[in-house]
Coordinates of C-alpha atoms in Angstrom, one line a residue:
M1 CA 6.4 -8.1 3.1
S2 CA 6.8 -6.9 6.6
N3 CA 3.5 -5.5 7.1
R4 CA 1.4 -8.9 5.5
P5 CA -1.2 -10.1 7.7
A6 CA -0.6 -14.0 8.8
N7 CA -4.4 -14.3 7.2
A8 CA -3.8 -13.0 3.8
R9 CA -4.4 -15.6 1.1
P10 CA -1.2 -15.8 -0.8
G11 CA -0.4 -13.3 -3.8
V12 CA 2.0 -12.2 -6.3
A13 CA 4.6 -9.4 -4.8
T14 CA 4.3 -6.4 -7.0
T15 CA 7.3 -4.2 -7.4
V16 CA 5.6 -1.1 -9.4
R17 CA 4.2 1.7 -7.5
R18 CA 4.1 4.6 -10.1
G19 CA 3.6 4.8 -14.0
P20 CA 4.3 5.0 -16.8
F21 CA 2.7 1.4 -16.6
D22 CA 0.4 -0.1 -19.0
P23 CA 0.3 -3.6 -18.6
G24 CA -1.7 -5.6 -21.7
G25 CA -0.8 -1.8 -23.2
Q26 CA -2.3 1.3 -23.9
P27 CA -6.2 1.5 -25.0
S28 CA -6.4 3.0 -28.3
V29 CA -7.3 6.8 -28.5
K30 CA -6.9 8.1 -31.4
R31 CA -9.2 8.2 -34.5
E32 CA -8.7 9.9 -37.3
N33 CA -10.7 13.0 -38.4
H34 CA -13.1 12.6 -35.8
M35 CA -14.2 15.0 -33.0
H36 CA -15.4 12.8 -30.1
L37 CA -18.7 14.2 -28.8
S38 CA -19.4 13.7 -24.8
L39 CA -22.4 15.2 -22.9
F40 CA -20.7 16.4 -19.7
A41 CA -22.3 16.8 -15.9
W42 CA -25.8 15.9 -16.7
N43 CA -25.6 14.0 -12.7
V44 CA -25.4 17.1 -11.4
S45 CA -28.2 20.1 -10.3
N46 CA -27.8 22.8 -12.5
G47 CA -24.7 21.0 -14.3
L48 CA -22.8 24.3 -15.5
S49 CA -24.8 27.0 -14.7
A50 CA -24.8 29.0 -12.5
T51 CA -27.9 31.3 -13.3
K52 CA -31.2 32.0 -12.2
A53 CA -32.7 31.3 -15.5
V54 CA -32.7 27.4 -14.6
L55 CA -35.7 27.9 -12.1
S56 CA -37.5 28.8 -15.1
D57 CA -38.4 25.2 -15.6
V58 CA -36.4 23.6 -13.0
D59 CA -37.0 20.1 -14.6
R60 CA -35.3 20.8 -18.2
H61 CA -32.8 22.7 -16.6
R62 CA -32.0 22.2 -12.9
D63 CA -33.1 18.8 -12.0
V64 CA -31.8 17.2 -15.5
W65 CA -30.2 14.8 -13.2
R66 CA -33.3 13.0 -11.6
W67 CA -34.0 9.4 -13.0
P68 CA -36.0 8.4 -14.7
G69 CA -35.8 11.6 -16.9
S70 CA -32.2 11.5 -17.3
A71 CA -32.4 7.8 -18.6
D72 CA -34.3 9.4 -21.3
L73 CA -31.5 11.7 -21.9
L74 CA -28.7 9.2 -21.8
Q75 CA -31.0 7.5 -24.5
A76 CA -31.3 10.6 -26.7
V77 CA -27.4 10.8 -26.6
E78 CA -26.7 7.5 -28.0
E79 CA -29.5 8.0 -30.6
A80 CA -27.9 11.3 -31.4
G81 CA -24.9 9.9 -32.4
M82 CA -22.8 11.3 -29.7
D83 CA -19.6 9.4 -28.4
S84 CA -20.1 9.3 -24.8
Q85 CA -21.3 10.5 -21.6
L86 CA -19.2 11.8 -18.7
Q87 CA -20.2 12.6 -15.3
Y88 CA -19.4 15.7 -13.6
G89 CA -17.6 13.9 -10.0
M90 CA -19.2 16.3 -7.2
W91 CA -19.2 15.6 -3.4
S92 CA -20.6 19.5 -2.3
G93 CA -22.1 21.5 -4.4
Y94 CA -22.2 25.6 -4.2
G95 CA -25.8 26.8 -2.9
G96 CA -26.9 30.0 -3.9
A97 CA -30.4 30.5 -4.9
T98 CA -30.9 27.8 -7.9
G99 CA -28.8 25.4 -5.3
W100 CA -25.5 24.8 -8.0
N101 CA -24.5 21.2 -7.9
E102 CA -25.8 21.0 -4.3
A103 CA -27.5 17.6 -5.9
Q104 CA -25.5 14.4 -7.6
L105 CA -25.7 11.1 -8.5
D106 CA -22.9 9.7 -7.4
F107 CA -19.8 8.0 -9.6
A108 CA -20.9 4.3 -9.4
T109 CA -24.6 4.4 -9.1
A110 CA -25.1 7.3 -12.2
A111 CA -22.3 4.8 -14.3
T112 CA -24.1 1.6 -13.8
A113 CA -27.3 3.0 -14.5
C114 CA -25.7 4.7 -17.8
A115 CA -24.7 1.1 -18.5
A116 CA -27.6 -0.2 -18.2
V117 CA -29.7 1.7 -20.2
T118 CA -27.6 2.2 -23.4
E119 CA -25.4 -0.1 -25.7
R120 CA -22.9 2.1 -27.4
I121 CA -22.0 4.8 -26.0
G122 CA -18.9 5.2 -23.6
V123 CA -19.7 5.2 -19.7
Y124 CA -17.0 7.5 -18.7
T125 CA -17.7 8.4 -14.8
T126 CA -15.4 10.3 -12.6
I127 CA -13.4 9.2 -9.0
H128 CA -11.9 11.5 -6.6
V129 CA -8.9 9.2 -5.2
G130 CA -7.7 11.8 -2.3
Y131 CA -10.7 11.0 -0.4
G132 CA -9.2 7.7 1.4
F133 CA -11.5 5.2 -1.0
H134 CA -9.4 2.3 -0.9
P135 CA -7.9 0.8 -4.9
V136 CA -9.8 -2.5 -4.1
L137 CA -13.2 -0.9 -3.5
I138 CA -12.8 1.2 -6.3
A139 CA -11.2 -1.8 -8.7
K140 CA -14.5 -3.5 -7.9
L141 CA -17.2 -0.9 -8.6
T142 CA -15.3 -0.1 -11.9
S143 CA -14.5 -3.7 -12.9
S144 CA -18.2 -4.2 -12.7
I145 CA -19.6 -1.4 -14.3
D146 CA -17.4 -2.5 -16.9
H147 CA -18.9 -5.9 -17.5
I148 CA -22.5 -4.6 -17.6
S149 CA -21.6 -2.1 -19.9
G150 CA -20.1 -4.6 -21.8
G151 CA -16.7 -3.1 -21.9
R152 CA -17.5 0.7 -22.3
L153 CA -15.9 1.9 -19.2
G154 CA -13.9 5.2 -18.8
V155 CA -12.4 6.7 -15.3
N156 CA -12.0 10.6 -15.0
I157 CA -9.6 10.5 -11.7
V158 CA -9.4 13.7 -9.8
A159 CA -7.3 14.7 -7.5
G160 CA -9.3 15.7 -5.1
Q161 CA -8.7 19.7 -3.7
G162 CA -11.7 20.8 -2.2
P163 CA -11.3 21.9 1.6
L164 CA -15.1 21.0 2.4
D165 CA -15.0 17.9 0.6
Y166 CA -11.6 16.6 2.4
A167 CA -13.6 17.4 6.0
Q168 CA -16.7 15.7 4.8
F169 CA -14.4 12.4 4.8
G170 CA -13.1 13.7 8.2
I171 CA -9.7 14.7 6.5
V172 CA -7.7 18.0 7.0
G173 CA -6.7 19.2 3.5
P174 CA -5.9 19.5 1.0
P175 CA -2.5 18.0 0.5
S176 CA 0.4 19.5 -1.9
T177 CA 0.2 19.0 -5.2
Q178 CA 2.9 16.9 -5.2
V179 CA 1.0 14.5 -2.3
R180 CA -2.5 14.7 -4.5
Y181 CA -0.8 13.8 -7.6
D182 CA 1.5 10.8 -5.7
I183 CA -1.7 9.3 -4.4
A184 CA -3.1 9.7 -7.4
D185 CA -0.2 7.6 -9.3
E186 CA -0.4 4.9 -6.8
V187 CA -4.3 4.3 -7.1
T188 CA -4.0 4.3 -10.8
T189 CA -0.9 1.7 -10.8
A190 CA -3.0 -0.1 -8.4
L191 CA -6.3 0.1 -10.2
K192 CA -4.3 -1.2 -13.8
L193 CA -3.1 -4.1 -11.7
L194 CA -6.0 -5.1 -10.1
W195 CA -8.1 -4.3 -13.9
S196 CA -5.4 -6.8 -15.4
S197 CA -4.3 -9.7 -12.6
A198 CA -5.9 -13.2 -12.7
E199 CA -3.8 -13.6 -9.7
P200 CA -4.3 -12.5 -6.1
I201 CA -1.5 -9.6 -5.4
D202 CA 0.2 -7.8 -2.7
F203 CA 1.1 -4.3 -3.2
E204 CA 3.0 -2.2 -0.7
G205 CA 3.0 1.4 -1.3
D206 CA 3.1 4.6 0.4
Y207 CA -0.4 5.2 0.8
F208 CA -2.1 2.5 0.4
Q209 CA -1.4 -1.7 0.5
M210 CA -3.1 -5.0 -0.6
Y211 CA -2.4 -8.5 0.5
G212 CA -3.7 -11.0 -1.8
A213 CA -5.9 -8.5 -3.2
Q214 CA -8.1 -9.9 -6.4
I215 CA -11.4 -8.8 -8.0
D216 CA -13.3 -10.6 -10.5
P217 CA -14.4 -10.2 -13.1
V218 CA -11.6 -8.3 -14.0
A219 CA -12.2 -5.1 -16.5
T220 CA -13.8 -5.9 -19.8
S221 CA -12.5 -3.4 -21.5
S222 CA -9.5 -4.5 -23.6
P223 CA -6.9 -3.9 -22.3
R224 CA -8.1 -1.7 -19.5
P225 CA -10.7 1.4 -19.4
V226 CA -9.5 4.3 -20.8
L227 CA -8.2 6.7 -18.3
I228 CA -9.0 10.6 -18.1
T229 CA -7.6 13.8 -16.2
A230 CA -7.5 17.4 -16.2
A231 CA -4.3 18.8 -15.0
G232 CA -2.7 22.2 -14.5
S233 CA 0.1 21.9 -13.5
D234 CA 3.5 20.3 -14.7
I235 CA 3.0 18.1 -11.8
G236 CA 0.1 16.9 -12.4
L237 CA 0.6 16.8 -16.6
D238 CA 3.5 14.3 -15.7
Y239 CA 1.1 12.0 -13.7
A240 CA -1.3 12.4 -17.1
A241 CA 1.6 11.5 -19.6
R242 CA 2.8 8.4 -17.3
Q243 CA -0.1 6.9 -16.7
C244 CA -3.7 8.4 -18.7
D245 CA -5.1 8.3 -21.9
V246 CA -7.4 11.6 -22.5
V247 CA -6.3 14.9 -20.7
F248 CA -8.5 18.1 -20.6
I249 CA -7.1 21.4 -20.8
T250 CA -7.5 24.9 -20.7
S251 CA -6.4 27.4 -22.6
K252 CA -5.0 31.2 -21.6
N253 CA -8.4 33.4 -22.1
N254 CA -10.2 30.3 -23.9
S255 CA -7.7 31.5 -26.8
L256 CA -7.6 28.8 -29.9
E257 CA -4.0 29.1 -30.1
G258 CA -3.6 28.6 -26.4
F259 CA -5.4 25.6 -27.1
R260 CA -2.5 24.5 -29.8
D261 CA 0.5 25.4 -27.9
R262 CA -1.1 23.0 -24.7
A263 CA -2.1 20.0 -27.1
A264 CA 1.7 20.2 -28.5
K265 CA 3.3 20.5 -25.0
I266 CA 1.1 17.5 -23.7
H267 CA 1.8 15.4 -27.0
A268 CA 5.7 15.7 -26.4
M269 CA 5.2 14.9 -22.7
F270 CA 3.2 11.5 -23.9
A271 CA 6.1 10.8 -26.3
D272 CA 8.7 11.0 -23.6
Y273 CA 7.3 8.0 -22.2
R274 CA 6.2 6.4 -25.9
R275 CA 2.8 6.6 -24.6
V276 CA -0.2 8.7 -26.6
A277 CA -2.7 11.3 -25.8
R278 CA -6.1 12.4 -26.5
I279 CA -6.6 15.8 -25.8
A280 CA -10.1 16.8 -24.3
A281 CA -11.7 20.5 -23.4
M282 CA -15.0 21.0 -21.4
C283 CA -17.5 23.7 -23.2
Y284 CA -20.7 25.3 -22.3
V285 CA -23.4 25.4 -24.9
V286 CA -26.1 27.8 -25.5
M287 CA -27.3 28.0 -29.3
D288 CA -30.3 28.2 -31.7
E289 CA -31.5 28.9 -35.3
T290 CA -29.6 32.2 -35.3
D291 CA -26.4 33.7 -34.0
A292 CA -29.3 36.7 -32.6
K293 CA -31.5 34.2 -31.2
A294 CA -28.5 32.1 -29.3
Q295 CA -27.7 35.9 -27.9
E296 CA -31.1 36.7 -26.8
T297 CA -30.8 33.8 -24.3
V298 CA -27.1 34.3 -23.9
E299 CA -27.6 37.5 -22.6
W300 CA -30.9 36.6 -20.5
M301 CA -28.8 34.4 -18.9
T302 CA -26.4 36.2 -18.2
E303 CA -28.7 38.8 -16.4
Q304 CA -29.4 36.1 -13.8
I305 CA -26.0 34.7 -13.0
D306 CA -26.6 33.4 -9.2
D307 CA -24.0 35.7 -7.6
G308 CA -24.7 33.8 -4.4
A309 CA -23.8 30.3 -5.8
L310 CA -20.2 32.1 -7.3
R311 CA -19.5 33.8 -3.9
N312 CA -19.6 30.2 -2.2
W313 CA -17.7 28.6 -5.3
L314 CA -14.7 31.1 -4.9
V315 CA -15.1 31.1 -0.8
R316 CA -14.9 27.2 -0.8
S317 CA -12.8 26.7 -4.4
G318 CA -10.1 29.1 -3.3
H319 CA -8.3 28.2 -6.7
V320 CA -8.0 29.6 -10.2
L321 CA -10.6 30.0 -12.4
N322 CA -8.8 28.6 -15.5
S323 CA -5.5 26.8 -15.0
Q324 CA -3.8 28.7 -18.2
G325 CA -5.3 32.3 -17.5
K326 CA -5.2 34.6 -14.7
V327 CA -5.0 33.8 -11.2
V328 CA -7.9 34.9 -8.4
D329 CA -5.2 37.5 -6.1
E330 CA -4.9 35.8 -2.8
D331 CA -7.2 38.0 -0.6
K332 CA -10.2 37.3 -2.8
V333 CA -10.7 33.5 -2.4
G334 CA -10.6 30.9 -0.1
V335 CA -12.5 30.2 3.6
G336 CA -12.3 33.0 5.8
R337 CA -12.0 35.5 3.0
G338 CA -15.9 36.2 1.9
Q339 CA -16.3 39.4 3.2
S340 CA -13.7 40.9 0.9
L341 CA -16.2 39.7 -1.9
D342 CA -18.7 42.4 -0.8
D343 CA -17.5 45.2 -2.0
D344 CA -17.3 44.2 -5.7
P345 CA -20.3 43.5 -8.0
Y346 CA -18.0 41.1 -9.8
L347 CA -17.0 39.2 -6.7
G348 CA -12.9 40.7 -7.3
I349 CA -12.5 39.0 -10.7
G350 CA -13.9 41.0 -12.8
K351 CA -16.6 41.3 -15.3
E352 CA -15.4 39.0 -17.6
E353 CA -14.3 36.3 -15.6
Y354 CA -17.3 36.5 -13.4
E355 CA -19.6 36.3 -16.6
A356 CA -17.7 33.2 -17.6
L357 CA -17.7 31.4 -14.3
G358 CA -22.0 31.5 -14.2
M359 CA -22.2 30.6 -18.0
G360 CA -19.8 27.2 -18.2
M361 CA -17.7 27.7 -14.9
G362 CA -14.8 28.9 -17.1
A363 CA -15.3 26.5 -20.0
Y364 CA -14.8 27.1 -23.6
Q365 CA -18.1 28.8 -24.9
L366 CA -19.8 28.0 -27.9
F367 CA -22.5 30.0 -28.5
G368 CA -23.8 30.8 -31.5
S369 CA -26.1 29.3 -34.5
Y370 CA -26.1 25.5 -35.3
R371 CA -23.8 26.0 -38.1
T372 CA -21.9 28.9 -36.0
V373 CA -21.2 26.4 -32.9
A374 CA -20.3 23.1 -35.7
E375 CA -17.6 25.7 -36.8
Q376 CA -16.4 26.5 -33.6
L377 CA -15.9 22.8 -32.7
I378 CA -14.0 22.4 -36.2
E379 CA -11.9 25.5 -34.8
L380 CA -11.5 23.9 -31.8
Y381 CA -10.5 19.8 -33.4
Q382 CA -8.2 22.0 -36.0
A383 CA -6.1 23.7 -32.9
G384 CA -5.9 20.2 -31.6
V385 CA -8.7 19.6 -29.2
E386 CA -10.3 15.6 -30.2
Q387 CA -12.8 15.7 -27.4
V388 CA -15.1 18.0 -25.7
A389 CA -17.3 17.9 -22.8
L390 CA -20.9 19.4 -23.5
C391 CA -23.0 20.9 -21.4
F392 CA -25.9 22.5 -22.1
F393 CA -28.5 25.0 -20.5
D394 CA -31.1 22.7 -21.4
P395 CA -29.5 19.5 -21.9
H396 CA -32.4 17.8 -23.7
K397 CA -33.2 19.8 -25.8
G398 CA -29.2 20.7 -26.8
V399 CA -28.7 16.8 -27.4
Q400 CA -31.7 17.2 -30.2
Q401 CA -30.1 20.3 -31.6
M402 CA -27.0 18.1 -31.8
K403 CA -28.7 15.3 -33.6
D404 CA -30.5 17.3 -36.0
H405 CA -28.1 20.3 -37.0
V406 CA -24.8 20.1 -35.7
I407 CA -23.5 16.6 -36.1
P408 CA -25.1 16.5 -39.6
I409 CA -22.8 19.5 -40.2
L410 CA -19.9 17.6 -38.5
R411 CA -19.9 15.0 -40.8
E412 CA -20.7 16.7 -43.9
R413 CA -17.6 18.3 -43.2
G414 CA -15.4 15.1 -42.3
Y415 CA -15.1 15.8 -38.3
H416 CA -17.3 13.0 -37.5
Q417 CA -17.0 9.5 -38.6
G418 CA -20.2 8.2 -36.5
A419 CA -21.2 5.7 -34.1
R420 CA -19.2 2.9 -33.9

């Protein structure tokens, strides 16, 4: 290799740079008649709740991420019989009256802490690959977490697209979709090599180089940690099909038919590469003993949507609310366009989208009685969604409700097979 440093230790030269690439094979991601239940976004302030209702009890609603209270929550997830926790990858939040997502536990610390206080649930963390983190660093951190957890690690790969976050790392961005996923592809290949190689390796990619690179311990998971991603573009979906195992999807207008069509498309793309996918969706949950009681809470929360936080989200994000739904007009979002939001109480996106953003960041909404929520989860499963990332307004209460009411219904109906 022409750029190999003279003082590098010997390494096995690698020729593969892009997927599909699965040394040792692909992890098993299928479980018959089982809805995989994951707690999502516990590690950031407010979670997906952009409503001033979180200020009614900041410890339970806004600051659930704080340790050691979050340790109790993670242990409750395990005791409830849920399958995993998934951290939200955040480097900057959206402020407003509630400080929406402004406080965060990072991907490595939160995952390590979770691994140490639980015994069974999947430890799924989220990593952005566009901000210059070297694959050797990511591989070392994740393999150590995998070791501590006893092989329970999953890694959610995000091809970062937030201009504010690129700027934090001294980078002008984001680059094009193609470049972002080329970087993700190269990083993922490097991670798979490092997680599995017993020998030092040399790797010369377009974006990263490694000479005599090796980590010890290698990944404990066999054959490697599960890889997760969320993609809306065809470029992103092609990356997912070649390299990942679990794909988060959205549906136009959050319709079940849209989920079914999207899932079928992704399964076909994976099959082209002789690989298998598990389909996942992000959900926001408000439930109670009856539909009416749940609706009362939803209406109270909706009346207090944090307009300032939503404004910041729209100005900073500058991308679609739902990759399969409405595309926000170019003059309504993005840096330098904030003044255009002042003339419209719904910030140029309409009442429905405004409330969907405030109440779950556009996630599929599970609102109603325990039985209603259980039936909605079954409908999602029947539409092809095999994993749900659940975010609750009150996470401690929500996990207990899952344990006492929803999971028993799912098991009775044959859609949750219990812990393993």
